[in-house]
Amino acid sequence: DDSSENNGFKCAVIVNDVSELNIDKTLIDQSSLVQSEEVIAMQNGCVCCTLQNDLVDQIAKLANQDTFDYMIIEASGIAEPSEVAKLFQECTEDHDHEEEHQKDENKIVLSDVARLDTCVTVVDAAQFFDNFETVARQTNENSNKEPFSKLMVEQIEYCNVLVLNKIDLVSEDQLEIIENHLKLLNGHAKIITAHQSIINVSQVINTHLYNADDFTSISPILLEQELEKDCCTKAASKGESPCCSSRKKFSQTLKSGLSTVLLSSNNKPSPKMRHDVRFGITSFVYQSRRPFHSTRFQQDFIAKHFVFVEDEPDEEDDDDEDDGIEIIDMYEAEDERNSSSIESAPDNSAKIDDTKQKLHPEVKESSMETDEKTAGSKKGTDAELDKEEYAAEEAYADMKEKEYKEQLKQQQEEATQKKQLRTEKFGTILRSKGFIWTAHTHDIMVSHGQAGNIVTMDLGEKWNVLDPKAWIGSDAETAPFRKGFVEPYGDRRQELVFIGLNMKHDIIQ
C-alpha cells in the first residue's frame, strides 16, 4: 500500500518450503512488489518441526537489526500452526528468567524480541469438501497414519483469520455451506472471502488478534522424536545450534536419462517432519533440462488429469458484463440517432399551426383536448416501454446466471472424474508448483501452480540466460545471474515440486 499513512512501513518475509527447492522465494524475488524489504528462504524442512530452531534464530536476527516494523512467516501448506505459535510463548520455567538466559546466549526466548500478532489460514473453497471426504478415505486405509482432513481441521481451528479463497469456483449455496462449516470449526475467527487471494492487507497485518488463551482447548500433539545427544552436544560445543534439524536431509536421486527425481531418503539421520510422521505426506522434486512438448504436456498431463483455470477471470467477468452493456448501448445509440434526426429537421410545425388557426379558428379548442389525450397516451406508452426494458434486462440476467451455474456444475463434475483418474494413476497430489520450460515459450519462464483439481499457469520473467547482467561485468558481478547455468541453454529448465500422499513418482516422471 503506497498510501501516505503506510510510508516507511518495512516488512520482512520468511518463506518456508518443505522441499529442497523454495519455489515461493523465487517467485517473490521476481515480483516488483518486493523492493527493499528482506525475504528469507527456509527450505528442506518445516518451520513447525525440523526448522523450529532455525526459525527462532532468523526472527531474533531480524528483530535485533531493528530495521523492520513487521514480519510475515509464510509456513508451508502442511504446517501445524499451533507448533509455530508455541515458539512465541513466554518462558514459564521456575528460574530467574533474566539471569538464566543471559548465561546461555544460545537459548533465545522469542517472546523477548517479538510478539505473535495474527494467525491466518487460507481455505480453498473449491477443494473444501473434496479434501475432507476422498483424502480421508484414502489415508484411513493406512491405519498407522492420521487422515489428512485432520490436519485441515487443525489449521482451521488454530487461526484468527480465515481467508476463504477461490469463491468464484463454487456457487452461492455451496459458499454458504462452507462458511457455516468454518464457523462450526472456529467460531471466533474472522472470515474473509477472496478471489485469487486478493484481500485488504490491513485485515491480516498488525491486527493484535492473537491471544493464546483463545486456543487453550486445543491440545498439542506430542511426537516421539529421535534424540541424537552426541551430535547435538558437539554442535553446542562449537557454538552452533544444538539441533539436528539444521542438518541437510539426505536425498535419493533417480535419473531416467531425460529427467531427474529427488526423493527424501528414509535413512536420513535427522528427525522426520511432523506431516510425514502423522499423515504420511511426502514430497519430491522433478528436474529436467529438456523443454516439454507444449501440446503433449497440455493434453496428456494437464487437461487429462486437472481442471485448467485461466488466471484472468476478472477480465472474463468484465467481458460478460460488457456483452450486456453493448446490447443496451446499441439501443440507446439507436434512440439517440432517431432523436437527433428529428431535432435536426426544419421545424415547420409552427407555420402549419398558424395557417390552420387562421383558416379554421373553431378547431383550436378541440385540438387542445386532442393534444392532452395524446400526451397522456404517450406517458402510458413510455411507462410500458420502461417495464418491457426492465423485464428484458431481468430475463437476460437470469439467463446469464443460469448459464454460469450450469457451467460451474459441469466444471465440478469434470473435476471429480479427473481426480479419480489422477489418484488411481499418480496417487494423491495435494500440491505441485514450480517452473516450466516449453517449446513455444522458449524465452519465458512459465510459473506452474496446482492445488487439488485446479491448475494455473502464468507467464513469468525471461530466463536469466537472456539477461545482459549474466554476461556483462566481472565474474563476481555475473555470478548471481548465472546460478544453475548448464550449456547450451543456461538456466532454462523444468523444476517442479510435488507434495502428496502415496505418490507414484516413477509414473509421474
Short mmCIF file of C-alpha atoms in Angstrom, two decimals:
data_model
loop_
_atom_site.label_atom_id
_atom_site.label_comp_id
_atom_site.label_asym_id
_atom_site.label_seq_id
_atom_site.Cartn_x
_atom_site.Cartn_y
_atom_site.Cartn_z
CA ASP A 1 0.00 0.00 0.00
CA ASP A 2 1.58 3.27 -1.13
CA SER A 3 -0.74 5.50 0.89
CA SER A 4 0.97 8.15 3.00
CA GLU A 5 -0.07 6.56 6.27
CA ASN A 6 1.95 3.43 5.41
CA ASN A 7 5.03 5.14 4.02
CA GLY A 8 8.12 3.88 5.80
CA PHE A 9 6.44 0.64 6.94
CA LYS A 10 9.00 -2.11 6.34
CA CYS A 11 8.12 -5.77 6.41
CA ALA A 12 10.38 -8.83 6.34
CA VAL A 13 9.10 -12.12 4.93
CA ILE A 14 10.18 -15.63 5.87
CA VAL A 15 9.12 -18.17 3.22
CA ASN A 16 9.13 -21.85 4.15
CA ASP A 17 9.03 -24.75 1.72
CA VAL A 18 9.27 -28.37 2.81
CA SER A 19 11.13 -29.45 -0.31
CA GLU A 20 14.74 -28.80 -1.27
CA LEU A 21 13.57 -26.04 -3.63
CA ASN A 22 11.91 -22.87 -2.40
CA ILE A 23 9.67 -22.00 -5.34
CA ASP A 24 7.79 -19.27 -3.49
CA LYS A 25 11.02 -17.46 -2.65
CA THR A 26 11.98 -17.38 -6.33
CA LEU A 27 8.55 -16.05 -7.31
CA ILE A 28 8.78 -13.31 -4.70
CA ASP A 29 12.25 -12.34 -5.88
CA GLN A 30 10.88 -11.89 -9.40
CA SER A 31 7.96 -9.77 -8.22
CA SER A 32 8.19 -6.00 -8.48
CA LEU A 33 6.13 -5.87 -5.27
CA VAL A 34 9.19 -6.61 -3.16
CA GLN A 35 11.86 -3.97 -3.41
CA SER A 36 13.76 -3.02 -0.28
CA GLU A 37 12.08 -5.50 2.05
CA GLU A 38 14.02 -8.59 3.05
CA VAL A 39 12.87 -12.08 2.01
CA ILE A 40 14.43 -15.10 3.70
CA ALA A 41 14.08 -18.61 2.31
CA MET A 42 13.79 -21.62 4.60
CA GLN A 43 13.51 -24.87 2.70
CA ASN A 44 14.22 -28.58 3.08
CA GLY A 45 12.16 -28.76 6.25
CA CYS A 46 9.15 -27.33 8.06
CA VAL A 47 9.10 -24.41 10.50
CA CYS A 48 6.62 -26.26 12.71
CA CYS A 49 9.11 -29.05 13.46
CA THR A 50 12.58 -29.64 11.95
CA LEU A 51 13.30 -25.96 11.29
CA GLN A 52 11.97 -24.56 14.56
CA ASN A 53 15.38 -23.59 15.92
CA ASP A 54 16.37 -22.05 12.61
CA LEU A 55 13.14 -20.04 12.57
CA VAL A 56 13.77 -18.70 16.07
CA ASP A 57 17.31 -17.72 15.08
CA GLN A 58 16.11 -15.91 11.95
CA ILE A 59 13.38 -13.99 13.79
CA ALA A 60 15.78 -12.97 16.56
CA LYS A 61 18.35 -11.87 13.99
CA LEU A 62 15.83 -9.73 12.12
CA ALA A 63 14.45 -8.26 15.33
CA ASN A 64 17.90 -7.29 16.54
CA GLN A 65 18.58 -5.47 13.27
CA ASP A 66 15.86 -3.00 14.30
CA THR A 67 15.16 -2.40 10.59
CA PHE A 68 11.69 -3.87 10.14
CA ASP A 69 8.35 -2.94 11.61
CA TYR A 70 6.70 -6.28 10.95
CA MET A 71 7.46 -9.83 9.90
CA ILE A 72 5.38 -12.32 7.93
CA ILE A 73 6.05 -16.05 8.25
CA GLU A 74 4.63 -17.94 5.30
CA ALA A 75 4.64 -21.53 6.54
CA SER A 76 4.21 -24.45 4.19
CA GLY A 77 0.66 -25.59 3.43
CA ILE A 78 1.16 -28.72 5.52
CA ALA A 79 2.49 -26.99 8.64
CA GLU A 80 0.73 -27.13 12.01
CA PRO A 81 0.12 -23.51 13.10
CA SER A 82 -0.09 -24.46 16.79
CA GLU A 83 3.51 -25.71 16.65
CA VAL A 84 4.71 -22.39 15.23
CA ALA A 85 2.64 -20.35 17.69
CA LYS A 86 4.09 -22.10 20.74
CA LEU A 87 7.53 -20.73 19.83
CA PHE A 88 6.26 -17.31 20.92
CA GLN A 89 5.18 -18.45 24.38
CA GLU A 90 6.83 -16.81 27.35
CA CYS A 91 9.32 -18.83 29.36
CA THR A 92 7.48 -20.49 32.27
CA GLU A 93 10.40 -22.39 33.79
CA ASP A 94 10.97 -21.94 37.51
CA HIS A 95 14.12 -19.81 37.49
CA ASP A 96 15.32 -16.23 37.38
CA HIS A 97 14.43 -15.55 33.77
CA GLU A 98 16.81 -12.65 33.09
CA GLU A 99 19.79 -14.18 34.86
CA GLU A 100 19.33 -17.67 33.37
CA HIS A 101 19.03 -16.57 29.75
CA GLN A 102 21.90 -14.12 29.98
CA LYS A 103 24.12 -17.08 30.86
CA ASP A 104 23.05 -19.08 27.83
CA GLU A 105 23.29 -16.89 24.75
CA ASN A 106 22.09 -19.77 22.55
CA LYS A 107 18.83 -20.06 24.47
CA ILE A 108 16.73 -17.41 22.77
CA VAL A 109 13.28 -16.64 24.16
CA LEU A 110 11.30 -15.41 21.19
CA SER A 111 8.75 -13.52 23.27
CA ASP A 112 11.57 -11.21 24.40
CA VAL A 113 12.05 -9.86 20.87
CA ALA A 114 8.74 -10.45 19.06
CA ARG A 115 5.02 -10.99 19.63
CA LEU A 116 2.68 -13.17 17.62
CA ASP A 117 0.14 -10.80 16.06
CA THR A 118 -2.18 -12.85 13.84
CA CYS A 119 -2.61 -16.44 12.66
CA VAL A 120 -4.11 -16.67 9.17
CA THR A 121 -5.33 -19.81 7.40
CA VAL A 122 -6.21 -19.81 3.71
CA VAL A 123 -9.01 -22.22 2.77
CA ASP A 124 -9.51 -23.45 -0.80
CA ALA A 125 -13.27 -23.24 -1.34
CA ALA A 126 -13.14 -25.36 -4.50
CA GLN A 127 -11.43 -28.27 -2.69
CA PHE A 128 -13.03 -27.93 0.75
CA PHE A 129 -15.43 -30.90 0.81
CA ASP A 130 -13.41 -32.96 -1.64
CA ASN A 131 -10.35 -32.92 0.61
CA PHE A 132 -12.39 -33.86 3.66
CA GLU A 133 -14.07 -36.83 2.01
CA THR A 134 -11.82 -38.54 -0.56
CA VAL A 135 -8.45 -37.90 1.11
CA ALA A 136 -9.81 -39.04 4.46
CA ARG A 137 -10.99 -42.33 2.93
CA GLN A 138 -7.63 -42.98 1.30
CA THR A 139 -5.47 -42.24 4.34
CA ASN A 140 -7.72 -44.28 6.60
CA GLU A 141 -6.70 -47.34 4.59
CA ASN A 142 -3.31 -46.96 6.26
CA SER A 143 -4.16 -47.41 9.93
CA ASN A 144 -0.87 -46.07 11.31
CA LYS A 145 -1.40 -42.61 9.76
CA GLU A 146 -3.91 -39.93 10.66
CA PRO A 147 -6.23 -38.64 7.91
CA PHE A 148 -5.12 -35.52 6.06
CA SER A 149 -8.52 -33.99 6.81
CA LYS A 150 -7.47 -33.80 10.48
CA LEU A 151 -4.59 -31.51 9.54
CA MET A 152 -7.06 -29.31 7.66
CA VAL A 153 -9.29 -29.12 10.74
CA GLU A 154 -6.33 -28.18 12.95
CA GLN A 155 -5.29 -25.42 10.54
CA ILE A 156 -8.85 -24.03 10.53
CA GLU A 157 -9.24 -24.27 14.29
CA TYR A 158 -5.93 -22.57 15.11
CA CYS A 159 -6.26 -19.17 13.47
CA ASN A 160 -7.67 -15.69 13.99
CA VAL A 161 -8.49 -15.03 10.35
CA LEU A 162 -9.82 -17.44 7.72
CA VAL A 163 -9.32 -16.37 4.11
CA LEU A 164 -11.84 -18.32 2.04
CA ASN A 165 -10.27 -18.26 -1.39
CA LYS A 166 -11.44 -19.27 -4.91
CA ILE A 167 -15.06 -18.37 -4.21
CA ASP A 168 -15.58 -17.96 -7.96
CA LEU A 169 -15.33 -21.76 -8.32
CA VAL A 170 -18.33 -22.53 -6.08
CA SER A 171 -21.98 -21.49 -6.19
CA GLU A 172 -23.56 -19.12 -3.67
CA ASP A 173 -25.33 -22.04 -1.97
CA GLN A 174 -22.08 -24.01 -1.70
CA LEU A 175 -20.26 -20.94 -0.37
CA GLU A 176 -22.86 -20.51 2.38
CA ILE A 177 -22.50 -24.17 3.40
CA ILE A 178 -18.69 -23.87 3.54
CA GLU A 179 -18.89 -20.70 5.63
CA ASN A 180 -21.25 -22.43 8.06
CA HIS A 181 -18.80 -25.34 8.41
CA LEU A 182 -15.94 -22.94 9.06
CA LYS A 183 -17.96 -21.16 11.75
CA LEU A 184 -18.65 -24.50 13.43
CA LEU A 185 -14.95 -25.38 13.43
CA ASN A 186 -13.79 -21.93 14.53
CA GLY A 187 -16.49 -19.59 15.81
CA HIS A 188 -14.17 -16.75 16.83
CA ALA A 189 -12.19 -16.43 13.58
CA LYS A 190 -12.87 -13.61 11.16
CA ILE A 191 -13.86 -14.97 7.72
CA ILE A 192 -12.75 -13.03 4.63
CA THR A 193 -13.88 -14.20 1.18
CA ALA A 194 -11.41 -13.76 -1.65
CA HIS A 195 -10.80 -14.33 -5.33
CA GLN A 196 -7.18 -15.15 -6.21
CA SER A 197 -6.28 -14.35 -2.57
CA ILE A 198 -6.82 -10.63 -3.13
CA ILE A 199 -7.71 -9.02 0.20
CA ASN A 200 -7.15 -5.79 2.11
CA VAL A 201 -3.76 -6.30 3.79
CA SER A 202 -4.86 -4.34 6.86
CA GLN A 203 -7.28 -7.17 7.66
CA VAL A 204 -4.42 -9.56 8.42
CA ILE A 205 -1.46 -7.36 9.43
CA ASN A 206 -0.96 -5.69 12.80
CA THR A 207 -4.44 -6.71 13.97
CA HIS A 208 -3.47 -7.69 17.56
CA LEU A 209 -5.99 -10.52 17.23
CA TYR A 210 -3.85 -13.37 18.54
CA ASN A 211 -4.41 -14.41 22.12
CA ALA A 212 -3.02 -17.76 23.28
CA ASP A 213 -5.90 -18.13 25.77
CA ASP A 214 -8.34 -18.43 22.86
CA PHE A 215 -6.75 -21.76 21.93
CA THR A 216 -6.36 -23.42 25.33
CA SER A 217 -8.96 -26.05 24.40
CA ILE A 218 -6.72 -27.31 21.57
CA SER A 219 -4.33 -29.93 22.91
CA PRO A 220 -0.85 -30.11 21.34
CA ILE A 221 0.08 -33.31 19.52
CA LEU A 222 3.28 -34.69 21.00
CA LEU A 223 5.52 -36.91 18.91
CA GLU A 224 8.47 -39.05 19.90
CA GLN A 225 11.46 -37.51 18.15
CA GLU A 226 14.73 -39.34 17.72
CA LEU A 227 17.32 -37.88 20.09
CA GLU A 228 20.90 -37.53 18.93
CA LYS A 229 22.62 -36.28 22.03
CA ASP A 230 26.19 -36.81 20.87
CA CYS A 231 25.98 -34.71 17.72
CA CYS A 232 23.90 -32.06 19.47
CA THR A 233 26.49 -31.80 22.22
CA LYS A 234 29.30 -31.44 19.68
CA ALA A 235 27.38 -28.77 17.80
CA ALA A 236 26.74 -26.82 21.01
CA SER A 237 30.42 -27.00 21.95
CA LYS A 238 31.27 -25.34 18.62
CA GLY A 239 28.80 -22.52 19.29
CA GLU A 240 26.34 -23.92 16.76
CA SER A 241 22.64 -24.51 17.28
CA PRO A 242 22.35 -27.80 19.25
CA CYS A 243 19.70 -29.16 16.94
CA CYS A 244 19.93 -31.92 14.38
CA SER A 245 17.14 -30.30 12.38
CA SER A 246 19.60 -27.90 10.80
CA ARG A 247 21.42 -30.77 9.13
CA LYS A 248 20.61 -31.18 5.48
CA LYS A 249 18.38 -34.13 4.64
CA PHE A 250 19.82 -36.96 2.63
CA SER A 251 18.18 -37.37 -0.75
CA GLN A 252 17.90 -40.19 -3.23
CA THR A 253 18.40 -39.22 -6.87
CA LEU A 254 16.62 -41.17 -9.61
CA LYS A 255 17.65 -40.49 -13.19
CA SER A 256 15.68 -41.65 -16.22
CA GLY A 257 18.05 -40.24 -18.85
CA LEU A 258 15.57 -37.46 -19.66
CA SER A 259 14.85 -36.15 -16.18
CA THR A 260 15.81 -36.44 -12.52
CA VAL A 261 13.68 -37.02 -9.43
CA LEU A 262 14.99 -36.10 -5.96
CA LEU A 263 13.41 -38.18 -3.20
CA SER A 264 13.89 -37.63 0.51
CA SER A 265 15.63 -40.71 1.86
CA ASN A 266 14.15 -42.69 4.74
CA ASN A 267 17.68 -43.29 6.04
CA LYS A 268 18.45 -39.69 6.95
CA PRO A 269 19.86 -39.03 10.42
CA SER A 270 17.63 -36.01 11.22
CA PRO A 271 14.14 -36.45 12.70
CA LYS A 272 11.25 -36.92 10.29
CA MET A 273 8.94 -33.99 9.76
CA ARG A 274 5.62 -34.00 11.58
CA HIS A 275 3.50 -34.13 8.44
CA ASP A 276 5.33 -37.31 7.41
CA VAL A 277 5.03 -39.00 10.80
CA ARG A 278 1.39 -38.06 11.41
CA PHE A 279 -0.18 -38.01 7.95
CA GLY A 280 2.23 -39.74 5.58
CA ILE A 281 2.68 -36.59 3.49
CA THR A 282 5.84 -36.66 1.40
CA SER A 283 7.38 -34.58 -1.38
CA PHE A 284 9.78 -34.96 -4.28
CA VAL A 285 11.39 -32.68 -6.87
CA TYR A 286 11.22 -33.24 -10.64
CA GLN A 287 14.00 -31.68 -12.72
CA SER A 288 14.82 -31.74 -16.41
CA ARG A 289 16.92 -29.78 -18.88
CA ARG A 290 14.68 -30.54 -21.87
CA PRO A 291 11.67 -28.43 -22.89
CA PHE A 292 8.22 -30.00 -22.66
CA HIS A 293 6.37 -30.61 -25.90
CA SER A 294 3.69 -27.95 -25.43
CA THR A 295 0.75 -29.90 -26.89
CA ARG A 296 1.59 -33.23 -25.26
CA PHE A 297 2.18 -31.64 -21.87
CA GLN A 298 -1.15 -29.81 -22.06
CA GLN A 299 -3.24 -32.69 -23.42
CA ASP A 300 -1.64 -35.74 -21.80
CA PHE A 301 -0.85 -34.35 -18.35
CA ILE A 302 -2.75 -31.13 -17.58
CA ALA A 303 -6.06 -31.37 -19.47
CA LYS A 304 -6.42 -35.10 -18.84
CA HIS A 305 -5.94 -35.00 -15.07
CA PHE A 306 -6.69 -31.44 -13.89
CA VAL A 307 -9.03 -28.52 -14.46
CA PHE A 308 -7.07 -25.69 -16.04
CA VAL A 309 -8.26 -22.27 -14.88
CA GLU A 310 -7.33 -19.10 -16.71
CA ASP A 311 -5.62 -16.64 -14.42
CA GLU A 312 -7.66 -13.69 -15.67
CA PRO A 313 -11.24 -14.39 -14.54
CA ASP A 314 -11.85 -10.73 -13.75
CA GLU A 315 -11.39 -9.80 -17.38
CA GLU A 316 -13.71 -12.63 -18.41
CA ASP A 317 -16.33 -11.39 -15.99
CA ASP A 318 -15.94 -7.90 -17.37
CA ASP A 319 -16.45 -9.28 -20.87
CA ASP A 320 -19.70 -10.91 -19.79
CA GLU A 321 -20.91 -7.65 -18.32
CA ASP A 322 -19.78 -5.76 -21.42
CA ASP A 323 -21.95 -8.04 -23.55
CA GLY A 324 -24.99 -6.81 -21.69
CA ILE A 325 -23.83 -3.22 -21.76
CA GLU A 326 -23.24 -3.39 -25.50
CA ILE A 327 -26.80 -4.58 -26.12
CA ILE A 328 -28.26 -1.77 -24.03
CA ASP A 329 -25.89 0.80 -25.50
CA MET A 330 -26.84 -0.30 -29.00
CA TYR A 331 -30.48 0.53 -28.35
CA GLU A 332 -29.56 3.80 -26.64
CA ALA A 333 -27.42 4.78 -29.61
CA GLU A 334 -30.29 3.99 -31.97
CA ASP A 335 -32.61 6.19 -29.88
CA GLU A 336 -30.06 8.99 -29.94
CA ARG A 337 -29.74 8.76 -33.71
CA ASN A 338 -33.53 8.91 -34.12
CA SER A 339 -33.89 11.85 -31.74
CA SER A 340 -31.01 13.73 -33.33
CA SER A 341 -32.52 13.29 -36.82
CA ILE A 342 -35.83 14.66 -35.57
CA GLU A 343 -34.17 17.63 -33.88
CA SER A 344 -32.09 18.44 -36.96
CA ALA A 345 -35.13 18.52 -39.29
CA PRO A 346 -36.52 22.04 -40.11
CA ASP A 347 -39.27 22.98 -37.66
CA ASN A 348 -42.33 23.72 -39.86
CA SER A 349 -44.89 22.81 -37.19
CA ALA A 350 -45.35 26.43 -36.03
CA LYS A 351 -46.13 27.63 -39.57
CA ILE A 352 -48.66 24.83 -40.12
CA ASP A 353 -50.39 25.51 -36.80
CA ASP A 354 -50.67 29.26 -37.61
CA THR A 355 -52.19 28.54 -41.02
CA LYS A 356 -54.73 26.10 -39.51
CA GLN A 357 -55.74 28.65 -36.89
CA LYS A 358 -56.36 31.37 -39.43
CA LEU A 359 -58.42 29.14 -41.75
CA HIS A 360 -60.34 27.20 -39.02
CA PRO A 361 -60.46 29.06 -35.66
CA GLU A 362 -63.12 26.63 -34.32
CA VAL A 363 -60.60 23.79 -34.40
CA LYS A 364 -58.40 25.35 -31.64
CA GLU A 365 -60.33 24.07 -28.61
CA SER A 366 -60.79 20.52 -29.89
CA SER A 367 -57.12 20.42 -30.92
CA MET A 368 -56.04 21.23 -27.35
CA GLU A 369 -58.17 18.39 -25.99
CA THR A 370 -56.65 16.01 -28.50
CA ASP A 371 -53.11 17.09 -27.52
CA GLU A 372 -53.83 16.39 -23.85
CA LYS A 373 -55.12 12.91 -24.68
CA THR A 374 -52.06 12.25 -26.86
CA ALA A 375 -49.71 13.38 -24.08
CA GLY A 376 -51.43 11.07 -21.61
CA SER A 377 -51.25 8.22 -24.08
CA LYS A 378 -47.51 8.90 -24.65
CA LYS A 379 -46.81 8.77 -20.89
CA GLY A 380 -48.57 5.42 -20.68
CA THR A 381 -46.56 4.13 -23.66
CA ASP A 382 -43.24 5.25 -22.07
CA ALA A 383 -44.14 3.50 -18.81
CA GLU A 384 -44.95 0.30 -20.68
CA LEU A 385 -41.66 0.53 -22.58
CA ASP A 386 -39.76 1.01 -19.30
CA LYS A 387 -41.41 -2.12 -17.88
CA GLU A 388 -40.56 -4.09 -21.01
CA GLU A 389 -36.91 -2.95 -20.91
CA TYR A 390 -36.65 -3.82 -17.22
CA ALA A 391 -38.22 -7.24 -17.85
CA ALA A 392 -35.78 -7.83 -20.73
CA GLU A 393 -32.81 -6.92 -18.52
CA GLU A 394 -34.08 -9.20 -15.75
CA ALA A 395 -34.53 -12.07 -18.22
CA TYR A 396 -31.01 -11.52 -19.58
CA ALA A 397 -29.51 -11.51 -16.07
CA ASP A 398 -31.41 -14.70 -15.17
CA MET A 399 -30.17 -16.35 -18.36
CA LYS A 400 -26.52 -15.44 -17.60
CA GLU A 401 -26.84 -16.68 -14.00
CA LYS A 402 -28.37 -19.95 -15.21
CA GLU A 403 -25.54 -20.38 -17.73
CA TYR A 404 -22.95 -19.68 -15.00
CA LYS A 405 -24.46 -22.24 -12.61
CA GLU A 406 -24.64 -24.86 -15.34
CA GLN A 407 -21.04 -24.20 -16.35
CA LEU A 408 -19.93 -24.40 -12.70
CA LYS A 409 -21.78 -27.68 -12.23
CA GLN A 410 -20.17 -29.18 -15.33
CA GLN A 411 -16.72 -28.00 -14.18
CA GLN A 412 -17.19 -29.61 -10.76
CA GLU A 413 -18.38 -32.90 -12.30
CA GLU A 414 -15.40 -32.82 -14.64
CA ALA A 415 -13.06 -32.18 -11.71
CA THR A 416 -14.46 -35.19 -9.81
CA GLN A 417 -13.90 -37.51 -12.77
CA LYS A 418 -10.38 -36.21 -13.36
CA LYS A 419 -9.47 -36.55 -9.71
CA GLN A 420 -10.48 -40.21 -9.71
CA LEU A 421 -8.35 -40.87 -12.80
CA ARG A 422 -5.45 -38.83 -11.39
CA THR A 423 -5.48 -40.52 -7.99
CA GLU A 424 -5.61 -44.03 -9.46
CA LYS A 425 -2.70 -43.23 -11.77
CA PHE A 426 -0.43 -40.96 -9.71
CA GLY A 427 -1.58 -41.19 -6.09
CA THR A 428 -2.88 -38.12 -4.24
CA ILE A 429 -1.12 -34.99 -5.48
CA LEU A 430 -2.12 -32.35 -2.97
CA ARG A 431 0.08 -29.62 -4.36
CA SER A 432 2.59 -29.05 -7.12
CA LYS A 433 4.37 -25.89 -8.12
CA GLY A 434 7.42 -24.72 -9.95
CA PHE A 435 8.81 -23.55 -13.28
CA ILE A 436 8.20 -24.93 -16.73
CA TRP A 437 10.14 -24.61 -19.96
CA THR A 438 8.09 -25.39 -23.07
CA ALA A 439 9.00 -25.35 -26.75
CA HIS A 440 6.70 -22.44 -27.58
CA THR A 441 7.70 -20.35 -24.52
CA HIS A 442 11.40 -20.83 -25.07
CA ASP A 443 12.47 -17.46 -23.66
CA ILE A 444 9.85 -17.05 -20.91
CA MET A 445 9.70 -18.88 -17.58
CA VAL A 446 6.22 -20.35 -17.04
CA SER A 447 5.03 -20.49 -13.43
CA HIS A 448 3.03 -23.64 -12.70
CA GLY A 449 0.73 -23.94 -9.69
CA GLN A 450 -1.63 -26.77 -8.75
CA ALA A 451 -3.79 -27.26 -5.69
CA GLY A 452 -6.13 -30.25 -5.77
CA ASN A 453 -8.01 -30.27 -9.06
CA ILE A 454 -7.10 -26.75 -10.14
CA VAL A 455 -4.07 -25.84 -12.23
CA THR A 456 -2.94 -22.34 -13.20
CA MET A 457 -0.01 -21.32 -15.38
CA ASP A 458 1.34 -17.80 -15.76
CA LEU A 459 3.98 -16.31 -18.00
CA GLY A 460 6.74 -15.03 -15.77
CA GLU A 461 10.05 -13.30 -16.37
CA LYS A 462 12.63 -14.10 -19.04
CA TRP A 463 15.18 -16.72 -18.14
CA ASN A 464 18.37 -15.29 -16.64
CA VAL A 465 20.39 -16.51 -19.62
CA LEU A 466 18.80 -13.66 -21.61
CA ASP A 467 19.66 -11.02 -19.01
CA PRO A 468 22.65 -8.87 -20.04
CA LYS A 469 23.72 -8.84 -16.37
CA ALA A 470 24.57 -12.53 -16.74
CA TRP A 471 27.14 -11.70 -19.42
CA ILE A 472 28.43 -8.18 -18.83
CA GLY A 473 30.81 -7.47 -15.96
CA SER A 474 33.27 -9.32 -13.80
CA ASP A 475 32.83 -12.92 -12.66
CA ALA A 476 31.70 -11.68 -9.26
CA GLU A 477 29.10 -9.41 -10.86
CA THR A 478 27.70 -12.03 -13.26
CA ALA A 479 27.78 -14.96 -10.81
CA PRO A 480 24.41 -14.25 -9.11
CA PHE A 481 22.69 -14.26 -12.52
CA ARG A 482 24.40 -17.42 -13.73
CA LYS A 483 23.30 -19.77 -10.95
CA GLY A 484 22.28 -23.13 -12.31
CA PHE A 485 23.56 -22.46 -15.82
CA VAL A 486 24.03 -25.56 -17.99
CA GLU A 487 25.23 -25.32 -21.57
CA PRO A 488 23.83 -24.61 -24.08
CA TYR A 489 20.53 -23.24 -22.69
CA GLY A 490 21.65 -21.59 -19.46
CA ASP A 491 19.07 -21.73 -16.67
CA ARG A 492 16.17 -22.94 -18.84
CA ARG A 493 14.75 -25.97 -17.05
CA GLN A 494 11.83 -27.91 -15.62
CA GLU A 495 11.73 -27.67 -11.84
CA LEU A 496 8.58 -28.89 -10.13
CA VAL A 497 7.87 -29.81 -6.52
CA PHE A 498 5.16 -32.43 -5.81
CA ILE A 499 3.58 -32.80 -2.35
CA GLY A 500 1.08 -35.52 -1.57
CA LEU A 501 0.12 -38.95 -0.26
CA ASN A 502 1.26 -42.30 -1.65
CA MET A 503 2.52 -40.59 -4.81
CA LYS A 504 3.85 -42.78 -7.62
CA HIS A 505 6.86 -40.67 -8.53
CA ASP A 506 8.02 -43.06 -11.25
CA ILE A 507 4.67 -42.81 -13.08
CA ILE A 508 4.63 -39.01 -12.72
CA GLN A 509 8.21 -38.86 -14.00
#
